[in-house]
Amino acid sequence: QADAAILVIDASKGNFEAGISREGQTREHALLAHTLGVKQMIVAVNKMDDRSVEYSQDRFEEVKDEVSGYLKSLGYKPAKIPFVPVS
């Protein structure tokens, strides 16, 4: 059993939307972490260098807001979860 998890999210246009959709892998992985009792999480917002993103602060905030809402619905406290932009 893990104490912590890093949830890696693809920020590129289209891929993020697919992952956060109702049956997307982002939702599945977050739910799996919660089900397994993982209390601490870091979210890595990946592919910030993609041509569809180009290190956009607006895109990062969009991803963060959407994922935060889902994690909150699972019982996590988004204010305590670091979101880190990576490429």
Coordinates of C-alpha atoms in Angstrom, one line a residue:
Q1 CA 0.0 0.0 0.0
A2 CA 1.3 3.5 -0.9
D3 CA 1.4 6.5 1.4
A4 CA 1.6 9.0 -1.4
A5 CA 1.0 9.3 -5.2
I6 CA 2.0 11.5 -8.1
L7 CA -0.8 11.9 -10.5
V8 CA 0.6 12.8 -13.9
I9 CA -1.8 14.7 -16.2
D10 CA -1.3 15.4 -19.9
A11 CA -2.1 19.2 -20.4
S12 CA -2.1 19.1 -24.2
K13 CA -5.3 20.0 -25.9
G14 CA -7.5 17.0 -26.6
N15 CA -5.5 14.6 -24.4
F16 CA -6.4 16.4 -21.1
E17 CA -10.1 16.5 -22.1
A18 CA -10.0 12.7 -22.9
G19 CA -8.3 11.9 -19.6
I20 CA -10.7 13.9 -17.5
S21 CA -13.8 12.8 -19.3
R22 CA -16.3 10.5 -17.6
E23 CA -14.4 7.3 -18.5
G24 CA -10.9 8.8 -18.8
Q25 CA -7.7 7.4 -17.3
T26 CA -7.1 10.5 -15.2
R27 CA -10.3 9.9 -13.4
E28 CA -9.6 6.2 -13.1
H29 CA -6.2 6.7 -11.6
A30 CA -7.3 9.3 -9.1
L31 CA -10.2 7.0 -8.1
L32 CA -7.8 4.1 -7.8
A33 CA -5.5 6.1 -5.6
H34 CA -8.3 7.1 -3.3
T35 CA -9.7 3.6 -3.2
L36 CA -6.3 2.2 -2.2
G37 CA -6.2 4.7 0.7
V38 CA -3.6 7.1 -0.7
K39 CA -3.9 10.3 1.4
Q40 CA -1.1 12.4 0.0
M41 CA -0.9 13.4 -3.6
I42 CA 1.1 15.6 -5.9
V43 CA -0.3 16.5 -9.3
A44 CA 2.2 16.9 -12.1
V45 CA 0.7 18.8 -15.1
N46 CA 2.8 17.4 -17.9
K47 CA 3.4 18.4 -21.5
M48 CA 3.3 22.1 -20.7
D49 CA 5.8 22.5 -23.6
D50 CA 3.4 21.0 -26.1
R51 CA 2.5 23.3 -29.1
S52 CA -1.1 23.4 -28.0
V53 CA -0.1 24.6 -24.6
E54 CA 3.2 26.6 -24.9
Y55 CA 3.6 27.0 -21.2
S56 CA 0.3 28.9 -20.9
Q57 CA -0.6 29.9 -17.3
D58 CA -4.3 30.0 -18.4
R59 CA -4.1 26.3 -19.5
F60 CA -2.3 25.3 -16.3
E61 CA -5.0 27.0 -14.2
E62 CA -7.8 25.4 -16.4
V63 CA -6.3 21.9 -15.8
K64 CA -5.8 22.7 -12.1
D65 CA -9.3 23.9 -11.6
E66 CA -10.9 20.9 -13.4
V67 CA -8.7 18.3 -11.6
S68 CA -9.2 20.0 -8.2
G69 CA -13.0 19.8 -8.6
Y70 CA -12.8 16.1 -9.3
L71 CA -10.3 15.3 -6.5
K72 CA -12.6 17.3 -4.1
S73 CA -15.5 15.1 -5.1
L74 CA -13.4 12.1 -4.1
G75 CA -12.7 13.5 -0.7
Y76 CA -9.3 15.0 -1.2
K77 CA -8.5 18.6 -0.1
P78 CA -7.2 20.4 -3.2
A79 CA -5.8 23.2 -1.2
K80 CA -3.3 20.7 0.3
I81 CA -2.4 19.2 -3.1
P82 CA 0.6 20.7 -4.9
F83 CA 0.1 21.2 -8.7
V84 CA 3.5 21.3 -10.5
P85 CA 3.9 22.3 -14.2
V86 CA 6.4 20.0 -15.9
S87 CA 7.5 19.3 -19.5

